[in-house]
mmCIF file of C-alpha atoms and ligand atoms in Angstrom:
data_model
loop_
_atom_site.group_PDB
_atom_site.id
_atom_site.type_symbol
_atom_site.label_atom_id
_atom_site.label_comp_id
_atom_site.label_asym_id
_atom_site.label_seq_id
_atom_site.Cartn_x
_atom_site.Cartn_y
_atom_site.Cartn_z
ATOM 1 C CA MET A 1 22.415 -13.525 5.127
ATOM 2 C CA PRO A 2 20.638 -10.515 3.645
ATOM 3 C CA GLY A 3 17.401 -11.120 1.772
ATOM 4 C CA ALA A 4 16.720 -10.598 -1.908
ATOM 5 C CA ILE A 5 16.113 -6.909 -1.230
ATOM 6 C CA TYR A 6 18.256 -5.378 1.446
ATOM 7 C CA ALA A 7 18.792 -1.779 2.501
ATOM 8 C CA GLU A 8 20.659 -0.290 5.383
ATOM 9 C CA GLY A 9 20.552 3.351 6.391
ATOM 10 C CA LEU A 10 19.344 4.627 3.024
ATOM 11 C CA VAL A 11 19.335 8.403 2.834
ATOM 12 C CA LYS A 12 18.164 10.529 -0.074
ATOM 13 C CA THR A 13 17.659 14.272 0.113
ATOM 14 C CA PHE A 14 16.173 16.705 -2.374
ATOM 15 C CA GLY A 15 17.315 20.145 -1.308
ATOM 16 C CA ASP A 16 16.243 20.303 2.307
ATOM 17 C CA VAL A 17 13.666 17.529 2.002
ATOM 18 C CA ARG A 18 14.915 14.288 3.507
ATOM 19 C CA ALA A 19 12.865 11.958 1.338
ATOM 20 C CA LEU A 20 14.653 8.953 2.870
ATOM 21 C CA ASP A 21 16.049 9.435 6.315
ATOM 22 C CA GLY A 22 17.816 6.183 7.114
ATOM 23 C CA VAL A 23 15.664 3.339 5.815
ATOM 24 C CA ASP A 24 16.475 -0.288 6.613
ATOM 25 C CA LEU A 25 14.740 -3.109 4.751
ATOM 26 C CA ASP A 26 15.275 -6.820 4.496
ATOM 27 C CA VAL A 27 12.986 -8.877 2.296
ATOM 28 C CA PRO A 28 13.549 -12.637 2.348
ATOM 29 C CA GLU A 29 13.620 -14.365 -1.009
ATOM 30 C CA GLY A 30 10.223 -15.411 -2.327
ATOM 31 C CA THR A 31 8.259 -13.086 -0.060
ATOM 32 C CA VAL A 32 6.292 -9.874 -0.527
ATOM 33 C CA LEU A 33 7.053 -6.715 1.394
ATOM 34 C CA GLY A 34 4.295 -4.108 1.488
ATOM 35 C CA LEU A 35 5.615 -0.588 1.846
ATOM 36 C CA LEU A 36 2.884 1.627 3.246
ATOM 37 C CA GLY A 37 2.910 5.280 4.069
ATOM 38 C CA PRO A 38 1.067 8.530 3.513
ATOM 39 C CA ASN A 39 1.657 10.657 0.428
ATOM 40 C CA GLY A 40 5.164 12.017 0.369
ATOM 41 C CA ALA A 41 6.440 9.442 2.879
ATOM 42 C CA GLY A 42 9.287 8.383 0.605
ATOM 43 C CA LYS A 43 7.933 5.169 -0.906
ATOM 44 C CA THR A 44 8.603 6.029 -4.533
ATOM 45 C CA THR A 45 12.003 7.419 -3.609
ATOM 46 C CA ALA A 46 12.854 4.122 -1.910
ATOM 47 C CA VAL A 47 11.737 2.164 -4.965
ATOM 48 C CA ARG A 48 13.728 4.455 -7.246
ATOM 49 C CA CYS A 49 16.867 4.049 -5.166
ATOM 50 C CA LEU A 50 16.518 0.275 -5.003
ATOM 51 C CA THR A 51 15.943 0.032 -8.742
ATOM 52 C CA THR A 52 18.990 2.179 -9.606
ATOM 53 C CA LEU A 53 16.932 5.092 -10.955
ATOM 54 C CA LEU A 54 18.203 7.314 -8.167
ATOM 55 C CA ARG A 55 21.508 7.231 -6.398
ATOM 56 C CA PRO A 56 21.146 7.335 -2.615
ATOM 57 C CA ASP A 57 23.201 9.967 -0.761
ATOM 58 C CA SER A 58 24.333 7.340 1.690
ATOM 59 C CA GLY A 59 23.512 3.887 2.950
ATOM 60 C CA LYS A 60 23.717 0.493 1.418
ATOM 61 C CA ALA A 61 21.366 -1.334 -0.902
ATOM 62 C CA ILE A 62 21.703 -4.857 -2.210
ATOM 63 C CA VAL A 63 19.205 -6.352 -4.624
ATOM 64 C CA ALA A 64 19.379 -9.953 -5.791
ATOM 65 C CA GLY A 65 22.774 -10.127 -4.132
ATOM 66 C CA ILE A 66 24.156 -7.213 -6.150
ATOM 67 C CA ASP A 67 25.235 -3.835 -4.820
ATOM 68 C CA VAL A 68 22.863 -1.238 -6.264
ATOM 69 C CA VAL A 69 25.300 1.655 -6.171
ATOM 70 C CA LYS A 70 28.366 -0.234 -7.360
ATOM 71 C CA ASN A 71 26.791 -2.385 -10.063
ATOM 72 C CA PRO A 72 23.585 -0.712 -11.227
ATOM 73 C CA ASN A 73 23.648 -2.312 -14.662
ATOM 74 C CA GLU A 74 23.832 -5.758 -13.214
ATOM 75 C CA VAL A 75 20.969 -4.995 -10.851
ATOM 76 C CA ARG A 76 18.834 -3.815 -13.750
ATOM 77 C CA ARG A 77 19.191 -7.173 -15.428
ATOM 78 C CA SER A 78 17.787 -8.945 -12.370
ATOM 79 C CA ILE A 79 14.760 -6.824 -11.609
ATOM 80 C CA GLY A 80 11.399 -5.842 -12.990
ATOM 81 C CA LEU A 81 9.813 -2.516 -12.201
ATOM 82 C CA SER A 82 6.360 -1.165 -12.679
ATOM 83 C CA GLY A 83 6.236 2.488 -11.901
ATOM 84 C CA GLN A 84 3.704 4.838 -10.430
ATOM 85 C CA PHE A 85 3.897 6.747 -13.680
ATOM 86 C CA ALA A 86 3.423 4.503 -16.659
ATOM 87 C CA ALA A 87 6.344 4.400 -19.062
ATOM 88 C CA VAL A 88 4.945 3.188 -22.338
ATOM 89 C CA ASP A 89 5.644 4.541 -25.788
ATOM 90 C CA GLU A 90 2.550 6.468 -26.848
ATOM 91 C CA TYR A 91 2.996 5.902 -30.563
ATOM 92 C CA LEU A 92 3.493 2.166 -30.443
ATOM 93 C CA THR A 93 0.590 -0.220 -30.020
ATOM 94 C CA GLY A 94 0.160 -2.206 -26.829
ATOM 95 C CA ARG A 95 1.483 -5.290 -28.562
ATOM 96 C CA GLU A 96 4.522 -3.480 -29.960
ATOM 97 C CA ASN A 97 5.316 -2.038 -26.552
ATOM 98 C CA LEU A 98 5.356 -5.452 -24.943
ATOM 99 C CA GLN A 99 7.352 -7.026 -27.768
ATOM 100 C CA MET A 100 9.878 -4.253 -27.501
ATOM 101 C CA VAL A 101 10.308 -4.907 -23.805
ATOM 102 C CA GLY A 102 10.757 -8.612 -24.504
ATOM 103 C CA GLU A 103 13.443 -7.882 -27.053
ATOM 104 C CA LEU A 104 15.166 -5.498 -24.642
ATOM 105 C CA TYR A 105 15.352 -8.426 -22.271
ATOM 106 C CA GLN A 106 16.826 -10.438 -25.111
ATOM 107 C CA LEU A 107 13.912 -12.758 -25.730
ATOM 108 C CA ARG A 108 13.914 -14.123 -29.264
ATOM 109 C CA SER A 109 11.478 -12.279 -31.453
ATOM 110 C CA LYS A 110 9.081 -15.215 -31.571
ATOM 111 C CA ALA A 111 9.151 -15.695 -27.804
ATOM 112 C CA ALA A 112 8.619 -11.964 -27.305
ATOM 113 C CA LYS A 113 5.549 -12.130 -29.550
ATOM 114 C CA THR A 114 4.097 -15.098 -27.722
ATOM 115 C CA ARG A 115 4.669 -13.529 -24.345
ATOM 116 C CA ALA A 116 3.141 -10.230 -25.480
ATOM 117 C CA GLY A 117 0.045 -12.063 -26.687
ATOM 118 C CA GLU A 118 -0.343 -13.926 -23.395
ATOM 119 C CA LEU A 119 -0.048 -10.798 -21.303
ATOM 120 C CA LEU A 120 -2.426 -8.767 -23.463
ATOM 121 C CA GLU A 121 -4.993 -11.517 -22.993
ATOM 122 C CA ARG A 122 -4.377 -11.770 -19.292
ATOM 123 C CA PHE A 123 -4.777 -8.056 -18.662
ATOM 124 C CA GLY A 124 -7.871 -7.703 -20.822
ATOM 125 C CA LEU A 125 -6.067 -5.753 -23.526
ATOM 126 C CA ALA A 126 -6.425 -8.193 -26.403
ATOM 127 C CA ASP A 127 -9.065 -6.101 -28.186
ATOM 128 C CA ALA A 128 -7.004 -2.942 -27.946
ATOM 129 C CA ALA A 129 -3.684 -4.661 -28.628
ATOM 130 C CA ASP A 130 -3.134 -3.181 -32.069
ATOM 131 C CA ARG A 131 -4.107 0.399 -31.316
ATOM 132 C CA PRO A 132 -1.477 3.022 -30.494
ATOM 133 C CA THR A 133 -1.338 3.342 -26.725
ATOM 134 C CA LYS A 134 -2.063 7.062 -26.889
ATOM 135 C CA THR A 135 -5.676 6.028 -27.464
ATOM 136 C CA TYR A 136 -5.735 3.966 -24.240
ATOM 137 C CA SER A 137 -7.670 4.975 -21.144
ATOM 138 C CA GLY A 138 -5.822 5.551 -17.867
ATOM 139 C CA GLY A 139 -6.671 2.087 -16.580
ATOM 140 C CA MET A 140 -5.540 0.502 -19.834
ATOM 141 C CA ARG A 141 -2.176 2.239 -19.689
ATOM 142 C CA ARG A 142 -1.783 1.147 -16.130
ATOM 143 C CA ARG A 143 -2.407 -2.448 -17.116
ATOM 144 C CA LEU A 144 -0.017 -2.222 -20.042
ATOM 145 C CA ASP A 145 2.658 -0.862 -17.731
ATOM 146 C CA LEU A 146 2.127 -3.797 -15.388
ATOM 147 C CA ALA A 147 2.179 -6.255 -18.266
ATOM 148 C CA ALA A 148 5.471 -4.710 -19.389
ATOM 149 C CA ALA A 149 6.936 -5.362 -15.977
ATOM 150 C CA LEU A 150 5.918 -8.999 -16.281
ATOM 151 C CA VAL A 151 7.284 -9.746 -19.752
ATOM 152 C CA VAL A 152 10.111 -11.651 -18.161
ATOM 153 C CA SER A 153 9.669 -13.013 -14.636
ATOM 154 C CA PRO A 154 12.654 -11.521 -12.899
ATOM 155 C CA PRO A 155 13.811 -12.856 -9.540
ATOM 156 C CA VAL A 156 13.070 -9.495 -7.900
ATOM 157 C CA MET A 157 10.147 -7.233 -8.714
ATOM 158 C CA PHE A 158 9.228 -3.744 -7.609
ATOM 159 C CA MET A 159 5.725 -2.403 -8.027
ATOM 160 C CA ASP A 160 4.899 1.149 -7.089
ATOM 161 C CA GLU A 161 1.157 1.423 -6.470
ATOM 162 C CA PRO A 162 0.377 -1.286 -9.019
ATOM 163 C CA THR A 163 -3.393 -1.176 -8.713
ATOM 164 C CA THR A 164 -4.022 2.535 -8.321
ATOM 165 C CA GLY A 165 -6.682 3.480 -10.833
ATOM 166 C CA LEU A 166 -7.678 -0.080 -11.667
ATOM 167 C CA ASP A 167 -11.285 -1.173 -11.381
ATOM 168 C CA PRO A 168 -12.082 -3.975 -8.904
ATOM 169 C CA ARG A 169 -12.024 -6.715 -11.545
ATOM 170 C CA ASN A 170 -8.649 -5.729 -12.924
ATOM 171 C CA ARG A 171 -7.292 -5.289 -9.425
ATOM 172 C CA GLN A 172 -8.350 -8.825 -8.625
ATOM 173 C CA ALA A 173 -6.734 -10.070 -11.842
ATOM 174 C CA LEU A 174 -3.484 -8.389 -10.925
ATOM 175 C CA TRP A 175 -3.533 -9.859 -7.428
ATOM 176 C CA GLU A 176 -3.775 -13.287 -8.988
ATOM 177 C CA VAL A 177 -0.843 -12.597 -11.287
ATOM 178 C CA ILE A 178 1.181 -11.379 -8.317
ATOM 179 C CA GLN A 179 0.360 -14.442 -6.262
ATOM 180 C CA GLU A 180 1.441 -16.722 -9.097
ATOM 181 C CA LEU A 181 4.622 -14.774 -9.535
ATOM 182 C CA VAL A 182 5.500 -15.054 -5.873
ATOM 183 C CA SER A 183 4.659 -18.730 -5.625
ATOM 184 C CA GLY A 184 7.099 -19.139 -8.503
ATOM 185 C CA GLY A 185 9.823 -17.731 -6.240
ATOM 186 C CA THR A 186 9.867 -14.034 -7.132
ATOM 187 C CA THR A 187 10.589 -11.560 -4.363
ATOM 188 C CA LEU A 188 8.367 -8.497 -4.504
ATOM 189 C CA LEU A 189 8.406 -5.060 -2.979
ATOM 190 C CA LEU A 190 5.077 -3.373 -3.413
ATOM 191 C CA THR A 191 3.862 0.056 -2.408
ATOM 192 C CA THR A 192 0.181 0.657 -2.066
ATOM 193 C CA GLN A 193 -2.448 2.963 -0.668
ATOM 194 C CA TYR A 194 -4.935 0.107 -0.521
ATOM 195 C CA LEU A 195 -4.403 -1.536 2.787
ATOM 196 C CA GLU A 196 -6.587 -4.457 1.833
ATOM 197 C CA GLU A 197 -4.058 -5.139 -0.888
ATOM 198 C CA ALA A 198 -1.172 -5.190 1.574
ATOM 199 C CA ASP A 199 -3.222 -7.342 3.916
ATOM 200 C CA ARG A 200 -3.822 -9.844 1.161
ATOM 201 C CA LEU A 201 -0.492 -9.958 -0.570
ATOM 202 C CA ALA A 202 2.250 -8.915 1.808
ATOM 203 C CA HIS A 203 4.050 -11.286 4.136
ATOM 204 C CA ASP A 204 5.608 -8.341 5.916
ATOM 205 C CA ILE A 205 4.671 -4.720 6.080
ATOM 206 C CA CYS A 206 6.789 -1.624 6.647
ATOM 207 C CA VAL A 207 5.045 1.611 7.436
ATOM 208 C CA VAL A 208 7.093 4.649 6.431
ATOM 209 C CA ASP A 209 6.488 8.268 7.254
ATOM 210 C CA HIS A 210 8.810 11.204 6.651
ATOM 211 C CA GLY A 211 11.431 8.947 5.150
ATOM 212 C CA ARG A 212 11.654 6.600 8.111
ATOM 213 C CA VAL A 213 10.282 3.186 8.901
ATOM 214 C CA ILE A 214 7.939 3.810 11.829
ATOM 215 C CA ALA A 215 6.607 0.268 12.191
ATOM 216 C CA ARG A 216 7.167 -3.154 10.725
ATOM 217 C CA GLY A 217 5.793 -6.639 11.123
ATOM 218 C CA THR A 218 3.168 -8.929 9.706
ATOM 219 C CA SER A 219 -0.295 -7.568 9.240
ATOM 220 C CA ASP A 220 -1.443 -9.482 12.336
ATOM 221 C CA GLN A 221 1.416 -8.196 14.447
ATOM 222 C CA LEU A 222 0.693 -4.623 13.464
ATOM 223 C CA LYS A 223 -2.995 -5.056 14.198
ATOM 224 C CA ALA A 224 -2.252 -6.568 17.591
ATOM 225 C CA SER A 225 0.085 -3.695 18.460
ATOM 226 C CA THR A 226 -2.599 -1.146 17.623
ATOM 227 C CA GLY A 227 -4.716 -2.458 20.448
ATOM 228 C CA GLY A 228 -7.347 -5.076 20.478
ATOM 229 C CA GLU A 229 -11.050 -5.222 20.048
ATOM 230 C CA ARG A 230 -13.678 -2.587 20.364
ATOM 231 C CA VAL A 231 -17.384 -2.702 20.914
ATOM 232 C CA GLU A 232 -19.363 -0.354 18.727
ATOM 233 C CA VAL A 233 -22.929 0.553 19.578
ATOM 234 C CA VAL A 234 -25.381 2.714 17.675
ATOM 235 C CA VAL A 235 -28.225 3.742 19.962
ATOM 236 C CA HIS A 236 -31.647 4.415 18.528
ATOM 237 C CA GLU A 237 -32.436 7.561 20.502
ATOM 238 C CA ARG A 238 -30.151 10.511 20.903
ATOM 239 C CA GLU A 239 -31.339 10.863 24.528
ATOM 240 C CA HIS A 240 -29.838 7.479 25.332
ATOM 241 C CA ILE A 241 -26.290 8.406 24.379
ATOM 242 C CA THR A 242 -25.285 9.464 27.896
ATOM 243 C CA ALA A 243 -26.730 6.393 29.590
ATOM 244 C CA ALA A 244 -25.133 4.092 27.017
ATOM 245 C CA SER A 245 -21.821 5.854 27.388
ATOM 246 C CA GLU A 246 -21.877 5.367 31.170
ATOM 247 C CA LEU A 247 -22.697 1.709 30.770
ATOM 248 C CA LEU A 248 -19.956 1.091 28.193
ATOM 249 C CA SER A 249 -17.359 2.919 30.254
ATOM 250 C CA GLY A 250 -17.961 0.324 32.986
ATOM 251 C CA TYR A 251 -16.803 -2.401 30.601
ATOM 252 C CA GLY A 252 -14.187 -0.493 28.657
ATOM 253 C CA LYS A 253 -10.427 -0.836 28.834
ATOM 254 C CA GLY A 254 -10.124 2.749 27.707
ATOM 255 C CA GLU A 255 -12.045 5.844 26.859
ATOM 256 C CA THR A 256 -15.469 5.597 25.260
ATOM 257 C CA THR A 257 -15.711 7.761 22.161
ATOM 258 C CA VAL A 258 -19.037 9.195 21.150
ATOM 259 C CA GLU A 259 -20.069 10.390 17.709
ATOM 260 C CA GLU A 260 -23.173 12.466 18.430
ATOM 261 C CA HIS A 261 -24.547 12.801 14.915
ATOM 262 C CA THR A 262 -24.420 9.103 14.113
ATOM 263 C CA ARG A 263 -25.277 8.075 17.733
ATOM 264 C CA ARG A 264 -22.294 5.741 17.596
ATOM 265 C CA LEU A 265 -20.301 4.845 20.696
ATOM 266 C CA THR A 266 -17.020 2.954 20.619
ATOM 267 C CA VAL A 267 -15.065 1.492 23.499
ATOM 268 C CA PRO A 268 -11.923 -0.663 23.590
ATOM 269 C CA VAL A 269 -12.548 -3.981 25.315
ATOM 270 C CA THR A 270 -11.103 -7.354 26.065
ATOM 271 C CA GLY A 271 -13.329 -10.364 26.439
ATOM 272 C CA GLY A 272 -14.801 -10.700 22.984
ATOM 273 C CA ALA A 273 -18.156 -12.255 22.272
ATOM 274 C CA LYS A 274 -18.996 -13.068 25.884
ATOM 275 C CA LEU A 275 -18.634 -9.467 26.889
ATOM 276 C CA LEU A 276 -20.663 -8.390 23.881
ATOM 277 C CA ALA A 277 -23.549 -10.590 24.999
ATOM 278 C CA GLU A 278 -23.378 -9.110 28.474
ATOM 279 C CA ILE A 279 -23.423 -5.575 27.146
ATOM 280 C CA ILE A 280 -26.468 -6.361 25.026
ATOM 281 C CA ARG A 281 -28.301 -7.734 28.090
ATOM 282 C CA GLU A 282 -27.421 -4.678 30.148
ATOM 283 C CA LEU A 283 -28.505 -2.257 27.424
ATOM 284 C CA ASP A 284 -31.767 -4.129 27.198
ATOM 285 C CA ALA A 285 -32.257 -4.142 30.965
ATOM 286 C CA ARG A 286 -31.888 -0.365 30.998
ATOM 287 C CA GLY A 287 -34.315 0.098 28.149
ATOM 288 C CA ILE A 288 -31.682 1.473 25.777
ATOM 289 C CA GLU A 289 -32.804 0.583 22.285
ATOM 290 C CA ILE A 290 -30.008 -0.034 19.774
ATOM 291 C CA ASP A 291 -29.850 0.130 15.983
ATOM 292 C CA ASP A 292 -26.567 -1.732 15.719
ATOM 293 C CA ILE A 293 -23.933 -3.352 17.880
ATOM 294 C CA GLY A 294 -20.803 -5.238 17.035
ATOM 295 C CA LEU A 295 -17.368 -6.351 18.006
ATOM 296 C CA ARG A 296 -14.677 -4.843 15.823
ATOM 297 C CA ARG A 297 -11.149 -6.050 15.435
ATOM 298 C CA PRO A 298 -8.603 -3.561 14.184
ATOM 299 C CA THR A 299 -8.061 -3.415 10.448
ATOM 300 C CA LEU A 300 -4.868 -2.415 8.735
ATOM 301 C CA ASP A 301 -6.561 0.939 8.151
ATOM 302 C CA ASP A 302 -6.822 1.410 11.915
ATOM 303 C CA VAL A 303 -3.137 0.566 12.228
ATOM 304 C CA PHE A 304 -2.270 3.091 9.558
ATOM 305 C CA ILE A 305 -4.338 5.834 11.142
ATOM 306 C CA SER A 306 -2.982 5.234 14.605
ATOM 307 C CA LEU A 307 0.604 5.255 13.310
ATOM 308 C CA THR A 308 0.501 8.120 10.875
ATOM 309 C CA GLY A 309 -2.392 10.154 12.195
ATOM 310 C CA HIS A 310 -4.514 9.946 9.078
ATOM 311 C CA ALA A 311 -6.101 7.495 6.688
ATOM 312 C CA ALA A 312 -4.175 6.075 3.737
ATOM 313 C CA GLU A 313 -6.560 7.395 1.156
ATOM 314 C CA GLU A 314 -7.045 10.700 2.943
ATOM 315 C CA GLU A 315 -5.235 12.436 0.176
ATOM 316 C CA LYS A 316 -2.338 14.669 -0.253
ATOM 317 C CA VAL A 317 -0.240 15.881 2.546
ATOM 318 C CA ASP A 318 2.093 18.556 1.355
ATOM 319 C CA ASP A 319 5.140 17.169 2.974
ATOM 320 C CA GLU A 320 7.612 19.910 2.490
ATOM 321 C CA GLU A 321 6.129 21.639 5.503
ATOM 322 C CA GLY A 322 7.015 20.191 8.861
ATOM 323 C CA GLN A 323 9.600 17.947 7.238
ATOM 324 C CA ASP A 324 12.426 19.274 9.358
ATOM 325 C CA ALA A 325 11.120 18.062 12.709
ATOM 326 C CA GLY A 326 13.208 14.993 13.306
ATOM 327 C CA GLY A 327 11.248 12.848 15.765
ATOM 328 C CA GLN A 328 8.952 9.917 15.187
ATOM 329 C CA GLY A 329 5.599 8.678 16.326
ATOM 330 C CA GLY A 330 3.285 11.224 17.930
ATOM 331 C CA ARG A 331 4.585 14.107 15.883
ATOM 332 C CA SER A 332 2.878 12.947 12.743
ATOM 333 C CA ARG A 333 -0.492 13.042 14.459
ATOM 334 C CA THR A 334 -0.426 16.788 14.344
ATOM 335 C CA LYS A 335 0.055 16.753 10.623
ATOM 336 C CA LYS A 336 -2.775 18.406 8.790
ATOM 337 C CA SER A 337 -3.972 16.677 5.695
ATOM 338 C CA LYS A 338 -5.150 18.678 2.770
ATOM 339 C CA LYS A 339 -7.630 17.239 0.376
ATOM 340 C CA GLU A 340 -6.173 16.701 -3.082
ATOM 341 C CA ALA A 341 -3.558 19.386 -3.229
ATOM 342 C CA GLY A 342 -2.314 17.504 -6.292
ATOM 343 C CA LYS A 343 1.271 16.713 -7.121
HETATM 344 N N1 ATP B 401 12.814 14.686 -7.751
HETATM 345 C C1 ATP B 401 12.431 15.268 -6.620
HETATM 346 N N2 ATP B 401 12.766 16.550 -6.364
HETATM 347 C C2 ATP B 401 12.400 17.149 -5.215
HETATM 348 N N3 ATP B 401 11.691 16.555 -4.240
HETATM 349 C C3 ATP B 401 11.335 15.295 -4.432
HETATM 350 C C4 ATP B 401 11.668 14.584 -5.638
HETATM 351 N N4 ATP B 401 11.171 13.333 -5.545
HETATM 352 C C5 ATP B 401 10.536 13.262 -4.356
HETATM 353 N N5 ATP B 401 10.633 14.438 -3.681
HETATM 354 C C6 ATP B 401 10.095 14.702 -2.340
HETATM 355 O O1 ATP B 401 10.477 13.623 -1.491
HETATM 356 C C7 ATP B 401 9.417 13.273 -0.632
HETATM 357 C C8 ATP B 401 9.069 11.820 -0.830
HETATM 358 O O2 ATP B 401 8.460 11.659 -2.100
HETATM 359 P P1 ATP B 401 8.003 10.253 -2.663
HETATM 360 O O3 ATP B 401 7.567 10.463 -4.052
HETATM 361 O O4 ATP B 401 9.064 9.258 -2.408
HETATM 362 O O5 ATP B 401 6.747 9.933 -1.726
HETATM 363 P P2 ATP B 401 5.703 8.721 -1.820
HETATM 364 O O6 ATP B 401 5.697 8.061 -0.504
HETATM 365 O O7 ATP B 401 5.963 7.909 -3.010
HETATM 366 O O8 ATP B 401 4.314 9.523 -1.984
HETATM 367 P P3 ATP B 401 2.967 9.142 -2.813
HETATM 368 O O9 ATP B 401 2.151 8.283 -1.893
HETATM 369 O O10 ATP B 401 2.318 10.476 -2.989
HETATM 370 O O11 ATP B 401 3.367 8.498 -4.089
HETATM 371 C C9 ATP B 401 8.297 14.251 -0.925
HETATM 372 O O12 ATP B 401 8.396 15.315 -0.004
HETATM 373 C C10 ATP B 401 8.588 14.712 -2.321
HETATM 374 O O13 ATP B 401 8.079 16.004 -2.553
HETATM 375 MG MG1 MG B 402 4.863 7.436 -4.667
#
């Protein structure tokens, strides 16, 4: 039986850009799927297709048991969406915006008021509640947009980069709201550039690049597939880099990488803490003084980099170029990232 969010072979093109190039998703009820991918990967397009804002060119999408293409209106009644670009009415106050959403969802006026009040409190907007939202800061708008998505607790929620632009305290607050929502049975699809967020909230993760799912699994599975542990050593003296590198290569399960300017050496290993102790003894025996040494397990960031060829927050790849090459995997490594080309 398909999950609460299900997609099969979703394709969406814009001119000659294949924003979605055959995406399959299956999110079991009551779980969180984290959709990760570099800028321009197709995350927002996927969310827009699944929430009926865009019609896919082909493929199938079923949300809350309803066919997205055939019955979009019905789907809309069963979902909540918080967008990457906040959709609040500038001239209404925060409170009025939330009440309006409540009434759109057919809450009674009193219930809509109560709910608005609760959410304003929860998202730290109580003081600004009665000001027109055009006076809100970016982070405040963001929070109002999220609050709007939570006015009613729909069975299926979509959140496109919910915590982008939020300060750490508000991000934490939102994570708590999300966890409550999900423990209440809501199914959530979330896109994010913060891999810590996916690590914390998502049961399953899909990594997309160039409109395709290039990896999926739990956070632990993805980390394991990236390759295991590494030993990292920072030697005190530049002159010791070569000797340390030779020593580490004797223990390594792969190539030792050396960063000259930071005097940092990294080598993939198996054997964990025991091996680490041995390496420390050997370094000592050879008179190689170290500033730092440690065993590192892969993070979700490492997974992301090894899959897509660049870091999640390493901004703005202009995806229109190189979009036509059809393959997967290694190809994306050659992609050049440009700093903040803007949208
Ligand atoms: N309305 C549109 N018209 C033309 N091209 C579009 C449109 N919407 C998206 N695209 C293109 O489709 C591709 C996927 O865009 P999308 O917004 O889905 O990426 P994303 O993964 O959400 O990126 P980001 O992390 O920057 O939000 C990009 O190449 C983008 O330029
Ligand atoms: Mg996006």
